[in-house]
Tab-separated table of C-alpha atoms in Angstrom:
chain	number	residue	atom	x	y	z
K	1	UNK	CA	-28.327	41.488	-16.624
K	2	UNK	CA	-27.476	40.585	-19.982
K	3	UNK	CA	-26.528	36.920	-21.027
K	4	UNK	CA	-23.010	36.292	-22.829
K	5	UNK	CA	-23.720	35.884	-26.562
K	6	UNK	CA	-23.349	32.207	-27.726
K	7	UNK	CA	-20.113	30.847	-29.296
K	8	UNK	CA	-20.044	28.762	-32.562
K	9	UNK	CA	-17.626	25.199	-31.944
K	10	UNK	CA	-14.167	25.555	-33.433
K	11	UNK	CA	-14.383	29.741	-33.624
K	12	UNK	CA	-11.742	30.011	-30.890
K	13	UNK	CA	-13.698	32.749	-29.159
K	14	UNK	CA	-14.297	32.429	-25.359
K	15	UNK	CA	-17.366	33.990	-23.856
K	16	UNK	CA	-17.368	36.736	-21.074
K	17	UNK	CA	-17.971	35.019	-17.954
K	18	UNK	CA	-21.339	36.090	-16.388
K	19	UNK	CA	-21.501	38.710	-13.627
K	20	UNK	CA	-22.163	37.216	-9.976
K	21	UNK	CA	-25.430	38.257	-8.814
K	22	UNK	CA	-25.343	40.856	-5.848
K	23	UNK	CA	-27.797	38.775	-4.072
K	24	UNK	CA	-25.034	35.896	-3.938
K	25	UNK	CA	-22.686	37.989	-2.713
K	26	UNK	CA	-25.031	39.905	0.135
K	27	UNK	CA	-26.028	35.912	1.365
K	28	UNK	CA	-21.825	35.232	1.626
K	29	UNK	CA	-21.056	38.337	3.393
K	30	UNK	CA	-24.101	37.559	6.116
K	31	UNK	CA	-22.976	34.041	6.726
K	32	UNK	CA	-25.488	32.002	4.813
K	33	UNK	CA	-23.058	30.920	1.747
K	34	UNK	CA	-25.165	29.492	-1.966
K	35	UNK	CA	-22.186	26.808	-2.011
K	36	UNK	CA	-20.892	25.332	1.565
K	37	UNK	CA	-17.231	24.949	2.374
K	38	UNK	CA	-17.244	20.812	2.236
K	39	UNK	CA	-17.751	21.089	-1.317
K	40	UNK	CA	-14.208	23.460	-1.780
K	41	UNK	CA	-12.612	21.035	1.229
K	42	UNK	CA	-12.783	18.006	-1.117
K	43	UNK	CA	-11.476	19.231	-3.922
K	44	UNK	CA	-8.090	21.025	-2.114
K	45	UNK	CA	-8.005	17.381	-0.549
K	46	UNK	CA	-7.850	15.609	-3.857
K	47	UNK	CA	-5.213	18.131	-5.029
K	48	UNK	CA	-3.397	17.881	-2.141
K	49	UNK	CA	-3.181	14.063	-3.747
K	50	UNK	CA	-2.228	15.031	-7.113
K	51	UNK	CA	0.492	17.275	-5.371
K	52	UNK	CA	-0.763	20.545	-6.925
K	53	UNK	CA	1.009	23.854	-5.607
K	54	UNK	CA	-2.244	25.867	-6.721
K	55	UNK	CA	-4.041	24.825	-2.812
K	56	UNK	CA	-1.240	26.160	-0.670
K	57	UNK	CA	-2.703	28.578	1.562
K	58	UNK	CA	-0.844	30.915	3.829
K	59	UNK	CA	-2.444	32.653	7.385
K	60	UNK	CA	-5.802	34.142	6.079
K	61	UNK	CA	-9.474	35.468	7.873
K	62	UNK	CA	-12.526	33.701	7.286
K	63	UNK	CA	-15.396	36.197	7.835
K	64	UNK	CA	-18.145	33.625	8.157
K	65	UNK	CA	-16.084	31.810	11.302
K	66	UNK	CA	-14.554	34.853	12.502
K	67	UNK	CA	-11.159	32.863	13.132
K	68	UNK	CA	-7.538	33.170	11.581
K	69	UNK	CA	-6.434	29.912	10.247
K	70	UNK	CA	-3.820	28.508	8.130
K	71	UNK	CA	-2.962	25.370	6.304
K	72	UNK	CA	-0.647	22.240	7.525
K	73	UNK	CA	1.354	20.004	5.735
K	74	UNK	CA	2.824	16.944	6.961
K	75	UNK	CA	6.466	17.441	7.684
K	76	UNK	CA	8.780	14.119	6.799
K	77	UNK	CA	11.766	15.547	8.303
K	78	UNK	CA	10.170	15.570	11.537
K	79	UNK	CA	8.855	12.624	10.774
K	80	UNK	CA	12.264	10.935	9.937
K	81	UNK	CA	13.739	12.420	13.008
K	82	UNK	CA	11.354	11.308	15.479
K	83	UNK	CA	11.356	7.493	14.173
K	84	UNK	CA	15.113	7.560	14.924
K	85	UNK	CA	15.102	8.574	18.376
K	86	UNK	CA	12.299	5.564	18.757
K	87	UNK	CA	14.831	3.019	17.217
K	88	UNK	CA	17.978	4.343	19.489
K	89	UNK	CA	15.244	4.081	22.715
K	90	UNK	CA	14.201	0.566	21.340
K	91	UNK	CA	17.842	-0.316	21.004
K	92	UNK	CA	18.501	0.603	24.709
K	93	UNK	CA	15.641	-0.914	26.033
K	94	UNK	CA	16.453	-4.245	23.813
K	95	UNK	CA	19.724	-4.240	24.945
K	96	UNK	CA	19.087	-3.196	28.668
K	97	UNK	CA	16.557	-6.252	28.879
K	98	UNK	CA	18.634	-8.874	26.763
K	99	UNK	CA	22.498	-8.432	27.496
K	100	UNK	CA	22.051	-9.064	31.557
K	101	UNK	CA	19.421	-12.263	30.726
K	102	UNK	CA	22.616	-13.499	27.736
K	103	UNK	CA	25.078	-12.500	30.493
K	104	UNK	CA	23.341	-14.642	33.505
K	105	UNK	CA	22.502	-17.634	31.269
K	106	UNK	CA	26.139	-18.108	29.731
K	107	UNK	CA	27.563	-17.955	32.838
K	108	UNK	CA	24.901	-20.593	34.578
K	109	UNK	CA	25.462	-22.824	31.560
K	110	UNK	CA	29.433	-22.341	31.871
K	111	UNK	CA	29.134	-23.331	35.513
K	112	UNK	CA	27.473	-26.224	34.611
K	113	UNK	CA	29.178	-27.495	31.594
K	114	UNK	CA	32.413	-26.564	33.515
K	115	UNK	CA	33.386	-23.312	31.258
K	116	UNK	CA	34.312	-21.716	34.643
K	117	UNK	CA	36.002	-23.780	36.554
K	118	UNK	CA	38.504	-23.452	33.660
K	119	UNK	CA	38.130	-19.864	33.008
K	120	UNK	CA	38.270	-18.807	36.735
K	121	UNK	CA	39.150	-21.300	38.813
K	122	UNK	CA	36.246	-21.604	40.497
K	123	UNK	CA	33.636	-24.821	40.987
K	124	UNK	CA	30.546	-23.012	41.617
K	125	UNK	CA	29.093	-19.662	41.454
K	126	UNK	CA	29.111	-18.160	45.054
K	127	UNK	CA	26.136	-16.122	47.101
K	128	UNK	CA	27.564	-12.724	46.133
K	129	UNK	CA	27.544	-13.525	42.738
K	130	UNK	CA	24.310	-15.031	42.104
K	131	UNK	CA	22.794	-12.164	44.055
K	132	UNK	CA	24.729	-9.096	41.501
K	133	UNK	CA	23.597	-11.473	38.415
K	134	UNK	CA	19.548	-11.716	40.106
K	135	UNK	CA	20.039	-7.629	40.765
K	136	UNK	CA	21.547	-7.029	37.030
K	137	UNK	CA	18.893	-9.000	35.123
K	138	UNK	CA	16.095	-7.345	37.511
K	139	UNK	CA	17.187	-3.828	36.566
K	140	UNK	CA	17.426	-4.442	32.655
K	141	UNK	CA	13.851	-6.220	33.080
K	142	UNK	CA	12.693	-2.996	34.819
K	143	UNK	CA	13.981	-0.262	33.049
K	144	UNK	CA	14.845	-2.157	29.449
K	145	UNK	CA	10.962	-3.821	28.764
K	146	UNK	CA	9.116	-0.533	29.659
K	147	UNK	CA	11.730	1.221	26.825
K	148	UNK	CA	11.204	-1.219	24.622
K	149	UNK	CA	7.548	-1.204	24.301
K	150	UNK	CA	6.569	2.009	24.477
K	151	UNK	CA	9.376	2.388	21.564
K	152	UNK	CA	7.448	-0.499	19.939
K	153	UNK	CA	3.862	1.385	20.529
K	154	UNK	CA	5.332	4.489	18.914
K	155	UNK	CA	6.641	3.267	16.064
K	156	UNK	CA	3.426	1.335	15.084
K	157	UNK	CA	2.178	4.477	15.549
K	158	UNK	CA	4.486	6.553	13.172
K	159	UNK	CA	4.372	3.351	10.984
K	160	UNK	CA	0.886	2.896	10.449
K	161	UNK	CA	0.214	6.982	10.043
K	162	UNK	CA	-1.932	7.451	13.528
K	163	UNK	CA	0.730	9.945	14.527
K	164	UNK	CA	1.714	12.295	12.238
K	165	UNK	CA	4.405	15.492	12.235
K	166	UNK	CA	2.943	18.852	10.866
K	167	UNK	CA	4.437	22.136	10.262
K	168	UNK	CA	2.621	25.308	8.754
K	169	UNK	CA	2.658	28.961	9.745
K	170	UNK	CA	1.358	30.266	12.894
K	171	UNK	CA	-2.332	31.989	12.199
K	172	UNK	CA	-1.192	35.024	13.876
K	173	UNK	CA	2.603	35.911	14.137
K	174	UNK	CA	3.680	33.924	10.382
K	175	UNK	CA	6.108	32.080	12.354
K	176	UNK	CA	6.708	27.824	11.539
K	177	UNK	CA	5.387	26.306	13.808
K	178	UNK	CA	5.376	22.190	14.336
K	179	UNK	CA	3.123	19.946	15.949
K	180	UNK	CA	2.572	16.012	16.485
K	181	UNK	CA	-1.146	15.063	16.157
K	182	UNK	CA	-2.773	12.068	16.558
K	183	UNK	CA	-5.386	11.092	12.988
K	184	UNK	CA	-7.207	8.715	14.988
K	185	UNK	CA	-11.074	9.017	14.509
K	186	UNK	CA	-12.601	7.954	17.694
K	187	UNK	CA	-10.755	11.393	18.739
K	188	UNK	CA	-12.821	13.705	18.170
K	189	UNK	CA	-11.151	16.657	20.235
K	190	UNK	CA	-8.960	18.366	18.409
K	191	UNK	CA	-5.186	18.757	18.942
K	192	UNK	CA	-4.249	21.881	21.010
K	193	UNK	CA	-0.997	23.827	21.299
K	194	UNK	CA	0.470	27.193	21.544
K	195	UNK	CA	2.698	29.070	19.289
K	196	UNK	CA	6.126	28.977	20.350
K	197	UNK	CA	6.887	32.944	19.097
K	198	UNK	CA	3.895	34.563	20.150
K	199	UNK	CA	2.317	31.913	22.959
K	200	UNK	CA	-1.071	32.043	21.083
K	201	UNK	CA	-3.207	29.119	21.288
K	202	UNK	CA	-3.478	26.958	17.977
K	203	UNK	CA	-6.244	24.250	17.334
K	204	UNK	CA	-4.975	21.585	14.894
K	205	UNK	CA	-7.418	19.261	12.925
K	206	UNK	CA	-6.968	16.518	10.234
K	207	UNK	CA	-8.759	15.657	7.401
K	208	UNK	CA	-7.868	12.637	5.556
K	209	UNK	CA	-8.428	11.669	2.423
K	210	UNK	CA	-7.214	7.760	1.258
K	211	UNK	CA	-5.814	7.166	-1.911
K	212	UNK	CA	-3.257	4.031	-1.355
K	213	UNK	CA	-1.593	6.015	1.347
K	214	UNK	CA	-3.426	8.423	3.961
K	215	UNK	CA	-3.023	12.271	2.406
K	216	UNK	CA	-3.305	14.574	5.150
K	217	UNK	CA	-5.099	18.047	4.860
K	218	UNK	CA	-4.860	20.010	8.207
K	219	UNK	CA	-5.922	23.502	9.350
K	220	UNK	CA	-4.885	25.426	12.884
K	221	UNK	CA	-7.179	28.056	14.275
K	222	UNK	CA	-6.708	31.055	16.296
K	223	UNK	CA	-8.860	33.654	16.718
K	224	UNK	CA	-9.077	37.239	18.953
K	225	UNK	CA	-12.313	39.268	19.661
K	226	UNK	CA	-12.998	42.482	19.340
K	227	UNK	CA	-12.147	43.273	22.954
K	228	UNK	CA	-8.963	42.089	22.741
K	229	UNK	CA	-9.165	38.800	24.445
K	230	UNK	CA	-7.991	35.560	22.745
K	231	UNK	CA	-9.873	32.612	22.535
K	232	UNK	CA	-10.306	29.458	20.633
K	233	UNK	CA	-12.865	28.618	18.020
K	234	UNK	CA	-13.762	25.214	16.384
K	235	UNK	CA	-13.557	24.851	12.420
């Protein structure tokens, strides 16, 4: 092996890069890598932050897993989408558990301020009508507040990034494929799915890196042995 021949500063002359050694090749190819992934992990996450187009990966093999895998990207579309149909829902439920509670107590007060007796001609609110109003404010309390908050619990979900919308590539078929995965830590399982093209089984994880606002750097696995039969392996 012969060492690259040293450059004076300022000549403008770039040396030849040295040859890899076989030996660090031979320890990749039997699964007992010089450098370890984490190392290459970080840095795609912190150019994932600087938005850098150089770490987009499409569906590739990793011979030291044995898996198929592909990269994730949060999808804000999705995102966007998903928050809206939580604010209709909250609507509803706000308005299904406050319009028959508005509607019972402006007609009590009327009755006793007199409102209705001028409005309607009648002095007092009968049994028939008591019992719709008790029926009308029990239904908005039992379908409107369960709406409501679970609207509420999703949104401070979406809101405070614990559930986030990806989209990537399928591992095996190329297809998009989208996902909703929860970034909370005390999960440890990972997200599971299937392809909607080709049915195959997908493992989603996150990897977060913080930088003022949660960056997320996610990878789906699917792999298939050499029989034929599919099955799932862990990143």
């Amino acid at each position: 092996m012969t060492a690259a021949a040293p450059v004076a500063p300022g000549s403008g002359r770039l040396s030849r890069p040295r040859p890899r050694p076989p030996w660090a090749r031979d320890s990749y190819y039997s699964g007992q890598p010089l450098i370890v992934d984490d190392m290459f992990d970080k840095v795609e996450l912190k150019l994932r932050l600087y938005g850098s187009k150089s770490v987009v990966k499409y569906p590739r093999c990793s011979l030291i897993r044995q898996s198929t895998y592909a990269d994730a990207e949060e999808d804000q579309a999705m995102f966007m989408a998903l928050s809206s149909i939580w604010m209709l829902l909250l609507l509803f439920g706000t308005s299904a558990f406050l319009v028959p509670s508005l509607y019972t107590l402006s007609i009590a007060f009327g009755d006793v301020f007199g409102a209705r007796h001028l409005l309607y001609g009648e002095k007092s609110l009968d049994a028939i009508t008591r019992a719709n109003d008790l029926v009308l404010v029990g239904l908005g309390h039992l379908v409107g507040y369960p709406i409501a908050s679970a609207s509420v619990g999703a949104l401070r979900s979406l809101l405070t990034n614990n559930l986030v919308a990806l989209k990537g590539s399928c591992p095996n078929c190329g297809e998009q494929v989208f996902a909703f995965v929860k970034t909370d830590k005390s999960i440890r399982a990972p997200h599971r799915a299937e392809c909607h093209v080709c049915e195959c089984p997908l493992e989603y994880r996150t990897k977060i890196e913080v930088h003022g606002t949660p960056v997320f750097s996610c990878y789906f696995a699917f792999a298939i042995s050499k029989c034929g039969k599919r099955n799932e392996v862990k990143l």
